[in-house]
XYZ file of C-alpha atoms in Angstrom:
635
model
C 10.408 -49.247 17.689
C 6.480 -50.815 17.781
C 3.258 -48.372 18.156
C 0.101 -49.597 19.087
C -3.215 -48.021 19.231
C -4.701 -45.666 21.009
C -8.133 -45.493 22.313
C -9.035 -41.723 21.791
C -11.497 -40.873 19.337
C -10.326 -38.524 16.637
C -9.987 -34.935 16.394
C -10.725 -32.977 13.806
C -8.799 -30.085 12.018
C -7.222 -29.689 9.264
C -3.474 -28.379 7.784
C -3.021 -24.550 7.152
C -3.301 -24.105 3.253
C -1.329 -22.958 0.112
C -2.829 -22.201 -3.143
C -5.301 -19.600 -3.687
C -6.344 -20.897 -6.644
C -7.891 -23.864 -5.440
C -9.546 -22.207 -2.477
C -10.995 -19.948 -4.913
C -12.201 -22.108 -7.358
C -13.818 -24.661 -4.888
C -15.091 -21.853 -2.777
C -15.204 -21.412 0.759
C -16.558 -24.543 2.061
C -18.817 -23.414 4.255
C -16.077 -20.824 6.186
C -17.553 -17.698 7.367
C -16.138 -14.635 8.720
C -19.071 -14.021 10.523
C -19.297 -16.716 13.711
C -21.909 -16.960 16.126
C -19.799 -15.896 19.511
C -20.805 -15.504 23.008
C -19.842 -13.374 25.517
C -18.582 -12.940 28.881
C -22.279 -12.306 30.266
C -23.179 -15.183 28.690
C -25.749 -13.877 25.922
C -25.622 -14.780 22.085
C -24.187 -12.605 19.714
C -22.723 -12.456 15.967
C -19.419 -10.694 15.303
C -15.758 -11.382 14.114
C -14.071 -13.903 16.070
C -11.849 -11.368 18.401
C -9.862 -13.266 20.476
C -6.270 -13.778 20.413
C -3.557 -11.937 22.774
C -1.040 -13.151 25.276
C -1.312 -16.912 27.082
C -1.509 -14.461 30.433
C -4.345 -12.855 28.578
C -6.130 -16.222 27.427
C -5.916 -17.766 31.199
C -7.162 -14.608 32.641
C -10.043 -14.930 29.943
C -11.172 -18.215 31.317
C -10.752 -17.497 34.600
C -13.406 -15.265 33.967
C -15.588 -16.932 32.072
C -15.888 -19.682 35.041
C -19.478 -19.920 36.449
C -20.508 -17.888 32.771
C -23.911 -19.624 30.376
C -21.713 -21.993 28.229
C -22.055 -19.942 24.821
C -19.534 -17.525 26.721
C -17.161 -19.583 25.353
C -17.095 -18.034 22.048
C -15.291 -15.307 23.749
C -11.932 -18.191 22.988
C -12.867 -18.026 19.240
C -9.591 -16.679 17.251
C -8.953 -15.244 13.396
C -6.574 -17.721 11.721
C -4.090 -15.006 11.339
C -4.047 -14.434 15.627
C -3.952 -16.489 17.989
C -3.061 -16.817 21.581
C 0.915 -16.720 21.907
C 2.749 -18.283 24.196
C 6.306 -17.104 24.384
C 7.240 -19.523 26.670
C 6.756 -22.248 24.265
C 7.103 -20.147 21.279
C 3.776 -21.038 19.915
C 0.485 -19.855 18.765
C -3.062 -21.533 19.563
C -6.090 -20.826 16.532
C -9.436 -21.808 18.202
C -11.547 -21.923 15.051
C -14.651 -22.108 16.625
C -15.910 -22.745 20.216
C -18.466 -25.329 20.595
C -21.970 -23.616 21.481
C -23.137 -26.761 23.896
C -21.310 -29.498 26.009
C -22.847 -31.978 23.603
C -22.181 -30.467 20.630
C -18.879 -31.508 18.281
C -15.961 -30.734 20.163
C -13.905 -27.472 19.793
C -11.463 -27.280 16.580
C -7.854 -26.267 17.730
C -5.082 -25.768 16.053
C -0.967 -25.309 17.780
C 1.785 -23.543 15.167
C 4.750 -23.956 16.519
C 7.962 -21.867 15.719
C 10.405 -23.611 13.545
C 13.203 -21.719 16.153
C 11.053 -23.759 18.920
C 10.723 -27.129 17.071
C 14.346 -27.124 16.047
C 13.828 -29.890 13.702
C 17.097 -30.520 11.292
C 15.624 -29.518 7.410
C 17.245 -33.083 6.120
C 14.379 -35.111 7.739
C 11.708 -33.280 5.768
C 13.719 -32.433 2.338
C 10.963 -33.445 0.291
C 7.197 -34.804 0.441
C 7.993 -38.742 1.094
C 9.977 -37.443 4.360
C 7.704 -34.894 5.566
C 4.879 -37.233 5.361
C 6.953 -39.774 7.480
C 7.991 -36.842 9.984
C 4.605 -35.999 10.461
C 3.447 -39.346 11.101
C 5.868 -39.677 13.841
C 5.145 -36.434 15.692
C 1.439 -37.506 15.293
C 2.417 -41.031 17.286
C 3.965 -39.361 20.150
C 1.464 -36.562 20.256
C -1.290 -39.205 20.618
C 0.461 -41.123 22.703
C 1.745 -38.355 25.079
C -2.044 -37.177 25.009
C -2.627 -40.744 26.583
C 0.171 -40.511 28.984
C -1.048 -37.917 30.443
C -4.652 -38.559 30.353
C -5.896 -35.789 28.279
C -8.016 -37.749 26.807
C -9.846 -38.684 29.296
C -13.408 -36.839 29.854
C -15.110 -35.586 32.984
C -18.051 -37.592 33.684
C -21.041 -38.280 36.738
C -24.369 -37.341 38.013
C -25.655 -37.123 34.832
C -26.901 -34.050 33.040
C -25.994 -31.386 35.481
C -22.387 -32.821 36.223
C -19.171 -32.278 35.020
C -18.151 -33.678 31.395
C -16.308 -32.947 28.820
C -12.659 -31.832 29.185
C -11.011 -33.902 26.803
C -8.517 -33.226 24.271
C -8.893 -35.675 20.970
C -6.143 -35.998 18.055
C -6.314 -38.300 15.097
C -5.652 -41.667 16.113
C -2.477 -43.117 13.911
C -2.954 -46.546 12.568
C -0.322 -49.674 11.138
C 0.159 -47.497 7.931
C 2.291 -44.317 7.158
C -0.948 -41.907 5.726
C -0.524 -38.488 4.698
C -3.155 -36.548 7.135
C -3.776 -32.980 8.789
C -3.451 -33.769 12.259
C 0.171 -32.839 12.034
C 2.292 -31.372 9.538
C 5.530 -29.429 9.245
C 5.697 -26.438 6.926
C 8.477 -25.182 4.453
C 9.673 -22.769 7.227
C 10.170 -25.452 9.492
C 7.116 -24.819 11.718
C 5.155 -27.267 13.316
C 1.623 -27.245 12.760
C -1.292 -29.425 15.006
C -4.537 -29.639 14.916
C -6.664 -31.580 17.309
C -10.167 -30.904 19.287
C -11.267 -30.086 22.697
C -14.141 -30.792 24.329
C -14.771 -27.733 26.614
C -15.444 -28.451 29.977
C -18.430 -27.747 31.826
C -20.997 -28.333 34.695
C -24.647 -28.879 33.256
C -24.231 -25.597 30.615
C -22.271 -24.127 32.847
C -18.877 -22.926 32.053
C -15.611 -24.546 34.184
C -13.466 -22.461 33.419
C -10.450 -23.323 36.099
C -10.755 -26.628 34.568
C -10.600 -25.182 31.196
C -7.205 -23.176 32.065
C -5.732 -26.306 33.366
C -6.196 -27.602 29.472
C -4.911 -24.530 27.867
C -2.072 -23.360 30.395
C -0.664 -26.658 31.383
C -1.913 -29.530 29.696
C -1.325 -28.108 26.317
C 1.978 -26.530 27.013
C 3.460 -30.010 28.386
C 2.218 -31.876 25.552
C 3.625 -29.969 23.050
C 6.930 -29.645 24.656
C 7.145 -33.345 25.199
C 5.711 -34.172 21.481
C 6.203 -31.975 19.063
C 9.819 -29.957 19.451
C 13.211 -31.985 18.302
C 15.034 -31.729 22.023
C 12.568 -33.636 23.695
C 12.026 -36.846 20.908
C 14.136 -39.717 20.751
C 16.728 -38.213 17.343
C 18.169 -42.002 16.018
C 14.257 -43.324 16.832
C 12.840 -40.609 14.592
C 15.586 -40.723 11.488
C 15.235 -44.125 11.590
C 11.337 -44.032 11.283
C 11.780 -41.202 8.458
C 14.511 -43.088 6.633
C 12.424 -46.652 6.504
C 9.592 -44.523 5.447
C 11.548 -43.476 2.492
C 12.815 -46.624 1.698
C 9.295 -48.764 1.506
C 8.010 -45.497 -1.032
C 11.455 -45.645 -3.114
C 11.378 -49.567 -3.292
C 7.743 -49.607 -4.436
C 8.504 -47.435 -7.010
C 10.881 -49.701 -8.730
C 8.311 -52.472 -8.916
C 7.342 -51.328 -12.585
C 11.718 -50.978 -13.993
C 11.947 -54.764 -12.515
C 8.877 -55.990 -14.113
C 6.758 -56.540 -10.344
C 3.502 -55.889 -8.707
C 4.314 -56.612 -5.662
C 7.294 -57.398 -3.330
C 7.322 -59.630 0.159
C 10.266 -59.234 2.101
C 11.770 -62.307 3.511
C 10.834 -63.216 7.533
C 7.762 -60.280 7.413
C 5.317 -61.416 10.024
C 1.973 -61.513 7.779
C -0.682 -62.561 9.652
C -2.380 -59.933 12.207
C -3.028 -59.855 16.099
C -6.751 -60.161 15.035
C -9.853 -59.316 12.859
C -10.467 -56.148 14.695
C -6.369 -55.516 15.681
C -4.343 -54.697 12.831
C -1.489 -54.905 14.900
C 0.996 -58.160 13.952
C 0.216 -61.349 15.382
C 2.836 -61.953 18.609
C 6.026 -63.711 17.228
C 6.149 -66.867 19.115
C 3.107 -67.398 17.069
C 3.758 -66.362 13.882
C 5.423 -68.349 10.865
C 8.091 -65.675 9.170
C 7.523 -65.582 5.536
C 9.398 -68.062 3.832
C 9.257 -68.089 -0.299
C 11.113 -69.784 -3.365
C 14.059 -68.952 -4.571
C 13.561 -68.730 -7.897
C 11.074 -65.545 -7.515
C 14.069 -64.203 -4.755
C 14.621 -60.795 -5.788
C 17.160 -58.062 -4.175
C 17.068 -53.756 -4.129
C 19.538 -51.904 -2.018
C 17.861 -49.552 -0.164
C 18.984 -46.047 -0.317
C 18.845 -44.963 2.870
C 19.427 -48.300 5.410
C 22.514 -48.963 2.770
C 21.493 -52.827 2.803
C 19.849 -55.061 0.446
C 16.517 -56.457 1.568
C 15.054 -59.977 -0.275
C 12.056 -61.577 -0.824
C 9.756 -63.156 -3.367
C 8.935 -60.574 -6.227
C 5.783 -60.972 -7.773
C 6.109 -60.718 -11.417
C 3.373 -59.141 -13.851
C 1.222 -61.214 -15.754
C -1.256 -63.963 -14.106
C 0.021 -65.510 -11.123
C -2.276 -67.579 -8.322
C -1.672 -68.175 -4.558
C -3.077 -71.752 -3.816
C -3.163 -74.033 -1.266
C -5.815 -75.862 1.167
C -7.671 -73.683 3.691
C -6.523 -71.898 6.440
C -2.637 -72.583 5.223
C -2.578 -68.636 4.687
C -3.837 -67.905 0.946
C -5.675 -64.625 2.299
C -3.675 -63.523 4.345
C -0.587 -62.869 1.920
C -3.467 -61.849 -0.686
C -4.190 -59.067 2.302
C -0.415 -58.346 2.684
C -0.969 -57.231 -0.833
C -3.593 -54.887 -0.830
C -2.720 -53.180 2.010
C 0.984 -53.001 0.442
C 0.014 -50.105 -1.327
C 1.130 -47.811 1.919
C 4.254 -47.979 3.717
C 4.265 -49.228 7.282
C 5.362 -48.058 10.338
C 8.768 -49.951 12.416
C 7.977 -53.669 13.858
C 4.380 -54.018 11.948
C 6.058 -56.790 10.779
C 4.674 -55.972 7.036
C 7.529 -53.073 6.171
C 9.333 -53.132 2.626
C 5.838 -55.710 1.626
C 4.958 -53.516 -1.051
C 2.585 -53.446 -3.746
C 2.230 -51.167 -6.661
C -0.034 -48.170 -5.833
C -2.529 -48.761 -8.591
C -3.158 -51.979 -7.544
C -7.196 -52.548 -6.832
C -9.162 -55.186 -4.716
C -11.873 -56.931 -7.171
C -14.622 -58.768 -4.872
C -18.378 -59.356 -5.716
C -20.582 -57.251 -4.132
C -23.964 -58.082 -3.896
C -27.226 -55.187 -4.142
C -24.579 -52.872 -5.620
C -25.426 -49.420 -7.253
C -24.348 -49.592 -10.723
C -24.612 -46.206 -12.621
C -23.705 -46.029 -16.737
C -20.717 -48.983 -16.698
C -19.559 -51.039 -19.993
C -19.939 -54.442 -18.991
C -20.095 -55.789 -22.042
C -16.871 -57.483 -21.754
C -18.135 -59.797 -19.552
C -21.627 -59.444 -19.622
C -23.909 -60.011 -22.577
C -27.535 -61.066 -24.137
C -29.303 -60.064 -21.284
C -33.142 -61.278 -21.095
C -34.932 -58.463 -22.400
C -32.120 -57.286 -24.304
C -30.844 -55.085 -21.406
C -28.426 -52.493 -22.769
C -24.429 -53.795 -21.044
C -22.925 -50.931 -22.726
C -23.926 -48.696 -19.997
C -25.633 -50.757 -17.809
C -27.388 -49.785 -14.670
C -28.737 -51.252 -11.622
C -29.766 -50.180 -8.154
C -29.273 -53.698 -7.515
C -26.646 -55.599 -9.135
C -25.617 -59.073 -8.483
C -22.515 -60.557 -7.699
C -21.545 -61.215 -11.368
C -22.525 -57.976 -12.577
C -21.026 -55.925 -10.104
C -17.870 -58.212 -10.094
C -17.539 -56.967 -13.486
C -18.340 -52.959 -12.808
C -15.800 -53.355 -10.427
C -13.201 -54.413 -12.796
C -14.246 -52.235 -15.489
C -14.521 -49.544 -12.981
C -11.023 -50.363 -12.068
C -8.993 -50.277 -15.333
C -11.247 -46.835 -16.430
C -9.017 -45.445 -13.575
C -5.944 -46.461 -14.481
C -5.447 -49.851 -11.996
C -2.596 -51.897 -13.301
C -3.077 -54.957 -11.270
C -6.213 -56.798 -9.785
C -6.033 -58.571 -6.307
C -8.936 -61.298 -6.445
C -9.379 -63.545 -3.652
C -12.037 -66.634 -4.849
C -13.860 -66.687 -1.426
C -15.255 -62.888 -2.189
C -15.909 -64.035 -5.428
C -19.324 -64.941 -7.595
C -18.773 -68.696 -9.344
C -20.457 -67.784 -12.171
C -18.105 -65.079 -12.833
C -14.875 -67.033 -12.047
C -15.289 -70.196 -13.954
C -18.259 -71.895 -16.296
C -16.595 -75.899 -17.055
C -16.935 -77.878 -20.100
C -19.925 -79.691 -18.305
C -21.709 -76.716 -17.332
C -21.571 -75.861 -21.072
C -22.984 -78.975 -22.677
C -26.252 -78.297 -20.261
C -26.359 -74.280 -21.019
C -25.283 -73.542 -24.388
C -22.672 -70.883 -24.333
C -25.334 -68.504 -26.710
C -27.649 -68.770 -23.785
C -25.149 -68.154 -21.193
C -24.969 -63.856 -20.610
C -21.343 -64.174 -18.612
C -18.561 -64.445 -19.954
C -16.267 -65.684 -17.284
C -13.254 -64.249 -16.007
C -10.695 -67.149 -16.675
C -11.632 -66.430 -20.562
C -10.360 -62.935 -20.587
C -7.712 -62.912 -17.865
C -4.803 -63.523 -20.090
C -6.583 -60.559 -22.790
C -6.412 -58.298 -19.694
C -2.621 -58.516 -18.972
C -1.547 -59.345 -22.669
C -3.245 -56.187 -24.876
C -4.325 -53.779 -21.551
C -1.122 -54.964 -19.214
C -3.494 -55.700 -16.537
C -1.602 -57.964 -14.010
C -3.949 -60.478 -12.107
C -2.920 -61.930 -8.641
C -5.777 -64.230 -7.248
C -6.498 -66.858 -4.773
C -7.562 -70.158 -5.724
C -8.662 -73.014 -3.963
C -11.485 -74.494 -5.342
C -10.549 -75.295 -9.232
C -7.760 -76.243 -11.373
C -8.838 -74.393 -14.491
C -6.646 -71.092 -13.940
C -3.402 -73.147 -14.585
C -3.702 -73.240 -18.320
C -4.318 -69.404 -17.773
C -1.043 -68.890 -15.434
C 2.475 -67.053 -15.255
C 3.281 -68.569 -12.223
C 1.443 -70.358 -9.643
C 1.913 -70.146 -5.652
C 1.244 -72.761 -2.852
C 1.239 -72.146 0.635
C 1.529 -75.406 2.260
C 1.655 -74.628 6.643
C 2.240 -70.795 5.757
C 5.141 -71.935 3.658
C 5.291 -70.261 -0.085
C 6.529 -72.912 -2.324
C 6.611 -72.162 -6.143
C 4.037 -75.032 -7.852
C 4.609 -73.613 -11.848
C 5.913 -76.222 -13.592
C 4.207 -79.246 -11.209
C 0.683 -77.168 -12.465
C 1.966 -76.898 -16.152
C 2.541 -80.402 -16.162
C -1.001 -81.224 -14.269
C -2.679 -79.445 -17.491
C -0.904 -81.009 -20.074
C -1.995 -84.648 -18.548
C -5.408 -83.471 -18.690
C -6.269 -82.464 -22.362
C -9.434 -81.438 -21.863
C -10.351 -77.727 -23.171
C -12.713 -76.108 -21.313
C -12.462 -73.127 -22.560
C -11.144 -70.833 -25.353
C -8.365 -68.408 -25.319
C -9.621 -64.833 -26.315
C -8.375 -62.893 -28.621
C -7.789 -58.919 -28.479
C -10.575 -57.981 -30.445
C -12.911 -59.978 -27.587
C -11.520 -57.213 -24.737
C -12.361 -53.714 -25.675
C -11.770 -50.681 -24.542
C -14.974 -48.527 -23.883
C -15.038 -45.628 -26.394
C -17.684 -43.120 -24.255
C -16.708 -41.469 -21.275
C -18.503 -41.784 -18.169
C -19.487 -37.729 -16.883
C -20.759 -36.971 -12.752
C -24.085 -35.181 -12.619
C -22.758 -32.234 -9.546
C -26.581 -31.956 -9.101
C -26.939 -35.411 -7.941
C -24.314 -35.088 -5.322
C -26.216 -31.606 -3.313
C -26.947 -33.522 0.529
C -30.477 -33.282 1.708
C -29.953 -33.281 5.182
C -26.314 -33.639 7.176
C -23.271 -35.196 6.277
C -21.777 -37.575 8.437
C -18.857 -39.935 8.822
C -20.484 -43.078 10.411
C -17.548 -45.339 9.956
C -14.811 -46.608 7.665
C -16.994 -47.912 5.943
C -20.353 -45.800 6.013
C -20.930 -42.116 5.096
C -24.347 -40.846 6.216
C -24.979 -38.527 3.193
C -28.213 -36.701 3.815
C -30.927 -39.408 3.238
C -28.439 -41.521 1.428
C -26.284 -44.380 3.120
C -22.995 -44.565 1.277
C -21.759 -48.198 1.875
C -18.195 -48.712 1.534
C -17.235 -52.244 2.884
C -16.382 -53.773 -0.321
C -13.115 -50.372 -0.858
C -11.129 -52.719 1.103
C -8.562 -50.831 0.781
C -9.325 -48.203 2.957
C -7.470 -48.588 6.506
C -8.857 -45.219 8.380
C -11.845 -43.855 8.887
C -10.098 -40.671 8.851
C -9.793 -41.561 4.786
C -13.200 -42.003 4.587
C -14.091 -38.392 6.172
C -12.178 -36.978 3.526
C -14.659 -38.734 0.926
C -17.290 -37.579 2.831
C -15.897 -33.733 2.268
C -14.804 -34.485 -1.210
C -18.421 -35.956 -1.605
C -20.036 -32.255 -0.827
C -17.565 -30.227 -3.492
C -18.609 -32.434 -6.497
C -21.879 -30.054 -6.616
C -19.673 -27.447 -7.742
C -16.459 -29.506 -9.137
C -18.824 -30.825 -11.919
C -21.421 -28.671 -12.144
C -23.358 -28.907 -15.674
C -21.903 -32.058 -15.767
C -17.846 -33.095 -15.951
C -15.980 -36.134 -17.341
C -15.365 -38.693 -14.506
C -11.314 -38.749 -14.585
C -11.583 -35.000 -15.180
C -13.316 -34.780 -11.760
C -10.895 -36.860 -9.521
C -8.115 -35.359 -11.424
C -9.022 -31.881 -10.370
C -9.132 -33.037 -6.727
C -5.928 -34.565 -6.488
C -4.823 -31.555 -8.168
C -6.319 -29.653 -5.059
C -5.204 -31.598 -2.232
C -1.831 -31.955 -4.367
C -1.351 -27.629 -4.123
C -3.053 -27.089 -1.117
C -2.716 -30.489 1.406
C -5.579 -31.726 2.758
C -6.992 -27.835 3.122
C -8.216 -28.597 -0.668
C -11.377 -30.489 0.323
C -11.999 -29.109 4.128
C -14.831 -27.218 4.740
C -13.543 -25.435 7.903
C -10.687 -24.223 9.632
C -8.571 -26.459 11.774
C -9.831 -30.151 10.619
C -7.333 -32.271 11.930
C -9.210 -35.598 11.560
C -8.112 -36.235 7.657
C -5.827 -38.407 5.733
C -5.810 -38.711 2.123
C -7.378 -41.759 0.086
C -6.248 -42.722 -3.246
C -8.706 -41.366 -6.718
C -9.433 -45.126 -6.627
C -11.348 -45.014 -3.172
C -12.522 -41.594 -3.778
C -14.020 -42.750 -7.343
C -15.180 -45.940 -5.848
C -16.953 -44.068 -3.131
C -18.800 -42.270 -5.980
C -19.875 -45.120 -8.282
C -21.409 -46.100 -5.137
C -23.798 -43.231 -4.270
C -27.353 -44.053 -4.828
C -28.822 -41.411 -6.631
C -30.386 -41.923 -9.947
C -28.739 -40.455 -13.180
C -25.354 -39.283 -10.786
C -23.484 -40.761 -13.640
C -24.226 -41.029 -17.573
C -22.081 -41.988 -20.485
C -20.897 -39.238 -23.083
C -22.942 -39.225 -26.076
């Protein structure tokens, strides 16, 4: 079974919520009981969403309100405990709130449907792993079926005063299995959906035939076709739960056989392109060949077979090879390993353990109150590397916040790939130190304390090198990929270094890696937005007056992750208010999402457009906000 993507932008909503101790704590979000709401006459008012009633009651409604000023549309608005109920489809539509303009954000919807009506058997969500990989399946052929029929297509021409809108938007799925709030299935069995729709309308004025086509037929057919058992494909969905299961179970016995990472024999690495995640076509692509004597075997537990491929041990271990034989891309397999993949990506069971972190330079980072020290020393001026700071750091300095940065949150393996890399930070050779004395020299390189980082803090390294010999002294084992062939070149390296004598460097010992002994704590009052919050990209959050730049969290694959930042961005005011340890901070939040799904960081009703990032990307995200004094070290 193969997916590809869609080209509807994504709705938002989000999951209904458990846990009233989280909403409580974290507050309402911005929810209010009191709406604006229009009404039938078309004139502003401010009540209690009342809608709700029969689906014969809702399409009478809009067959009213056609011809009506827009803002009538608030008349659709519905409490989350009643909706509109169809008994036909045994379901309930929540409209959390109607849009007040055709060009504002489109309307937030959410479906329930009745477990009796969904029918789905309890075995293929029996616990969190499977319900995640059930909901990422109804989400496929929701957004597909939404394609199918062109729902998501919008009405469009002669300008302002014609027809637009009419489109229904749900979170487009992408290559990896994420746990998200466009679609979920409770305890009871019910299925729960939450996408947007853009009302439709002439100029401001109200379609509302057009509108009851959505509601009483469009929506209806889609959710019979997409989201009840009798009408989905049963071996293509166990399947897709079962190999779900299987890629979370095997990467959880990556730490019992001593692994970081796992590349199953004949995966199809490289992808369709830079911009398509999708796998590169077949007749193209070299299957992954490796050496046998990193083979390694697990039975899976649901498939019944054994699947092979090269483990990657812990310790130090380097992919080499010339250019463009494939170095990155198997370096890529591995940080995007840390999420299971859907059927024919061509990367399932390539698996990589989920606290590994992607260390890259990063040039004109914000730096706020990081121990650098390790690596960085005797600055000019006697600048303070015990909780250094910089609005502008360069690519050696912020190389090292990001690996510091990385073990204070508990990362157990470091994916370095030289080309993202600063030199100086890498490597400093014997020749280099006869010019610059090494007491005049600030860095401390990384090859010097790579072997300290796995051998007293059990920090695996797995990096690409192409450009210098030096890391072989340093290595466990040592990769080439000759033609996108991995060979195993460990003892032909070994015996490389021990023809050439030369030392260039020396060998730390533990005292020379410490760990930091103050605690880094969030200032909540640096986090309060000075203007509007908005998800620009994966990789940008418009926060206020501040641009949050996230290109270097390479790990993020959905923009729908970073929207979640962006929420989790606005609670820190009042998660760490007076200040709050760091870890204490992103510990309470996965605590939240953990109790309540997704609902834990939302700020209204019905946001389907979410799926969760890990604490690293959320604490990344925050390291990265440029606002002086957001972060100081404990005194």
């Amino acid at each position: 079974m193969s997916y590809s993507s869609g080209r509807g932008r994504g709705g938002r909503g989000r999951g209904g919520g458990r846990g009233e101790y989280y909403k409580n704590k974290y507050g309402s979000g911005g929810r209010s009981v009191s709406t604006g709401r229009g009404s039938s006459d078309g004139q502003e008012k401010s009540s209690s969403p009342t809608g709700g009633g029969s689906y014969h009651e809702l399409q009478s409604l809009l067959q009213r309100l056609d011809g009506k000023s827009y803002p009538a549309y608030h008349d659709l608005d519905t409490p989350m405990d009643r909706g509109w109920v169809n008994s036909v489809g045994k379901y309930t539509l929540f409209v959390a709130k109607a849009q007040s303009d055709p060009f504002a954000p489109p309307t937030r919807c959410r479906i329930v449907v009745d477990a009796s009506k969904a029918a789905i058997p309890k075995e293929l969500y029996s616990n969190k792993v499977r319900s995640m990989a059930l909901a990422d399946f109804l989400l496929r052929r929701l957004h597909e079926t939404c394609q199918k029929l062109g729902a998501d297509d919008s009405l469009h021409g002669n300008g302002w005063s014609g027809p637009k809108g009419g489109d229904l938007q749900v979170l487009e799925p992408c290559q990896h299995v994420l746990e998200q709030s466009a679609v979920r299935i409770d305890e009871q069995g019910n299925v729960i959906a939450q996408f947007t729709v853009n009302l439709p309308a002439r100029g401001r004025t109200i379609l509302g035939r057009t509108a009851e086509t959505i509601f009483g037929r469009t929506i209806p057919t889609i959710v019979e076709r997409s989201l009840q058992y009798n009408s989905l494909t049963a071996i293509q969905l166990k399947q897709h739960v079962d190999m779900v299961e299987d890629q979370v179970w095997l990467q959880s016995q990556l730490e019992a056989r001593n692994l970081v990472a796992f590349v199953r024999k004949g995966a199809i690495l490289p992808r369709f392109s830079g911009a398509d995640d999708r796998p590169m076509d077949k007749k193209s692509a070299v299957p992954f060949v490796f050496p046998k004597r990193l083979e390694v075997s697990f039975e899976l537990p649901n498939a019944g077979k054994e699947v092979t491929g090269l483990g990657i041990p812990k310790g130090v271990t380097l992919i080499c090879g010339g250019g463009f034989h494939g170095k990155s891309t198997l370096l890529a397999t591995l940080e995007k390993g840390i999420y299971p993949k859907i059927p024919d990506d061509g990367r399932e069971f390539c698996m990589t353990s989920k606290d590994a972190c992607k260390i890259r330079a990063e040039d004109g980072r914000h730096v706020q109150a990081v121990d650098i020290s390790n690596f960085i020393n005797n600055l000019p001026g006697g600048k303070d590397t015990t909780c250094f700071c910089s609005m502008d750091a360069s690519g050696s300095t912020s190389q090292a916040a990001n690996i510091v940065e990385a073990i204070e949150y508990g990362s157990n393996a470091l994916l370095i790939d030289e080309d993202t890399c600063a030199t100086n930070f890498m490597v400093r050779d014997r020749m280099m130190t006869q010019l610059v004395a090494k007491e005049k020299e600030p860095i401390t390189p990384l090859i010097e304390m790579i072997r300290s980082l796995y051998d007293h803090r059990g920090v695996s390294s797995v990096l690409v090198i192409g450009g210098t010999g030096d890391y072989f002294k340093v290595a466990d084992n040592i990769l080439v990929l000759d033609s996108y062939v991995c060979y195993d070149a460990t003892e032909r390296a070994k015996k490389i270094v021990a023809k050439n004598k030369s030392q260039y460097f020396e060998t730390p010992t533990e005292a020379q890696f410490r760990s930091t002994t103050r605690s880094r704590i969030i200032n909540g009052g640096a986090f309060v937005p000075n203007g509007n919050v908005k998800t620009v990209s994966k990789d940008l959050i418009s926060y206020g007056a501040i641009d949050v730049d996230l290109r270097c969290l390479e790990q993020l694959v959905s923009k729908s992750q970073t929207t979640t930042i962006g929420y989790i961005l606005q609670r820190i005011p009042s998660l760490a208010k007076g200040g709050k340890p760091f870890l204490d901070v992103i510990r309470e939040i996965n605590n939240a999402i953990d109790a309540t799904g997704l609902d834990g960081v939302a700020p209204e009703h019905c946001m389907g457009g979410l799926s969760r990032p890990r604490s690293f990307e959320i604490a990344g995200t925050i390291n990265r906000f440029r606002s002086h004094n957001s972060i100081y070290q404990d005194n």
